[in-house]
Short mmCIF file of C-alpha atoms in Angstrom, two decimals:
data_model
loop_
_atom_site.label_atom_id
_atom_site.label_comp_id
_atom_site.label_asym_id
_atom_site.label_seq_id
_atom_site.Cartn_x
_atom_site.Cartn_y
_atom_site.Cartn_z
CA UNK A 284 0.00 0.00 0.00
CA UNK A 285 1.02 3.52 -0.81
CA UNK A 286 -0.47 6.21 0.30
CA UNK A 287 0.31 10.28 -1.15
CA UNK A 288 -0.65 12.81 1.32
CA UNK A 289 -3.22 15.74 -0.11
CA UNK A 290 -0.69 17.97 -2.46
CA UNK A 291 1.84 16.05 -2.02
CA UNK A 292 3.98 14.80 -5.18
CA UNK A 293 6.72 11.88 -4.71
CA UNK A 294 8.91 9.84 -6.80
CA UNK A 295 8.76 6.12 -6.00
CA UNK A 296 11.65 4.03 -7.06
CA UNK A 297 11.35 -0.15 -7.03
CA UNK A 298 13.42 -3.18 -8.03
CA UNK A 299 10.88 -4.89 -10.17
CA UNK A 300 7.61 -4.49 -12.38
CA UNK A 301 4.74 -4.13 -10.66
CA UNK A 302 0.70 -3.78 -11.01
CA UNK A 303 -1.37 -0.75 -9.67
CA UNK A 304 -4.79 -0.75 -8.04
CA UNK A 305 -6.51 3.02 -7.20
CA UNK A 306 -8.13 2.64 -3.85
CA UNK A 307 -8.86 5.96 -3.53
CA UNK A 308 -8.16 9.65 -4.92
CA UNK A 309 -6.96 11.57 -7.92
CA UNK A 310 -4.08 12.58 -9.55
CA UNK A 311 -1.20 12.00 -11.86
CA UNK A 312 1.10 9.52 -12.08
CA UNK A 313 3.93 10.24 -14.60
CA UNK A 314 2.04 11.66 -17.95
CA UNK A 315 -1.07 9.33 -17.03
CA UNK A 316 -4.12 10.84 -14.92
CA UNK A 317 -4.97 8.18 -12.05
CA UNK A 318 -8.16 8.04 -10.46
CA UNK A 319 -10.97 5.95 -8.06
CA UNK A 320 -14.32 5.31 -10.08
CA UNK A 321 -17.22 5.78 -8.18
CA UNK A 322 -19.16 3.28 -10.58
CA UNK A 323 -18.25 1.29 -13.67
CA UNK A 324 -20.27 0.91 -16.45
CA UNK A 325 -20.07 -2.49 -19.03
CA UNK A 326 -17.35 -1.06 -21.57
CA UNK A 327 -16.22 1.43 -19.95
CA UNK A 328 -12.32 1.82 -19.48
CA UNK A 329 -11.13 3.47 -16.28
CA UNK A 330 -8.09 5.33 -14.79
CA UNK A 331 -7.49 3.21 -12.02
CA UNK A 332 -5.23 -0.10 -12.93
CA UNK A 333 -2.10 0.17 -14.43
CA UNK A 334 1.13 -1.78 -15.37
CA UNK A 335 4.73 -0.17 -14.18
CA UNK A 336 7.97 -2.08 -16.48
CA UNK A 337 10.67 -2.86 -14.35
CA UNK A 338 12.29 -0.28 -16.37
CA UNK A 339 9.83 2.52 -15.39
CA UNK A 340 9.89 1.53 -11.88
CA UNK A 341 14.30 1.47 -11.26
CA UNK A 342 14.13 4.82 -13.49
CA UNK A 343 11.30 6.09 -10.52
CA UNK A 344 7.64 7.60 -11.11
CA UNK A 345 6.38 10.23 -9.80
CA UNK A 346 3.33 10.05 -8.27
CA UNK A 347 0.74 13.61 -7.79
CA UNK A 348 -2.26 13.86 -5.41
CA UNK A 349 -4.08 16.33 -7.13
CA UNK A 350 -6.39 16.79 -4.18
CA UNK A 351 -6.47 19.44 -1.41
CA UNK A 352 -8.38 17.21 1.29
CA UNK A 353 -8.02 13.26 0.34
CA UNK A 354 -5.37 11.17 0.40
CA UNK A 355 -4.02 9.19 -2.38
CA UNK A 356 -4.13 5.59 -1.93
CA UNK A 357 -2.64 2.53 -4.16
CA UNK A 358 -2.28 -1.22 -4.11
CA UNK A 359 1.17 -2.01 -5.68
CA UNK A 360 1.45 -6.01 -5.94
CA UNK A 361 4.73 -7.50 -7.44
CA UNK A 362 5.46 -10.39 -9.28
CA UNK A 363 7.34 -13.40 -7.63
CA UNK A 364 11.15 -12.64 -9.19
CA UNK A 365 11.36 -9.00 -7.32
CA UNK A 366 15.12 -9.23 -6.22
CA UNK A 367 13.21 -7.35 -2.75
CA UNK A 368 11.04 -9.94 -1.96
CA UNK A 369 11.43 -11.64 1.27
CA UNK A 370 10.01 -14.89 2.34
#
């Protein structure tokens, strides 16, 4: 879980690829506008998964909470080969 304070803008660095899950919020994240649906319609495409190459994510992404009030929260879930991962 990450969470981006109202305002706030950080740059997030990992080891590996990674998927991304809104939970809550708005905002940018690199060029791409992130964002928590309040409903989902059949077809419709949303703002709020998104895949970050291992690339991307060594290279770091910066990460904007656009809001004033809320925070910015995100589910980051990583494959099994992160060089991080402890078990």
């Amino acid at each position: 879980e990450l969470t981006v304070f109202p305002g706030a803008t950080v740059t997030i660095k990992d080891s590996a690829a990674y998927g991304m899950i809104m939970m809550q919020g708005h905002g940018k994240m690199g060029e791409w506008n992130v964002e928590t649906p309040a409903l989902i319609r059949y077809g419709q495409l949303t703002n709020d998964e998104f895949f970050i190459s291992e690339k991307a994510a060594r290279q770091g992404v910066a990460i904007t909470n656009a809001s004033t009030t809320d925070p910015l929260v995100m589910l980051k879930h990583f494959g099994p080969e992160n060089p991080d991962l402890k078990l």
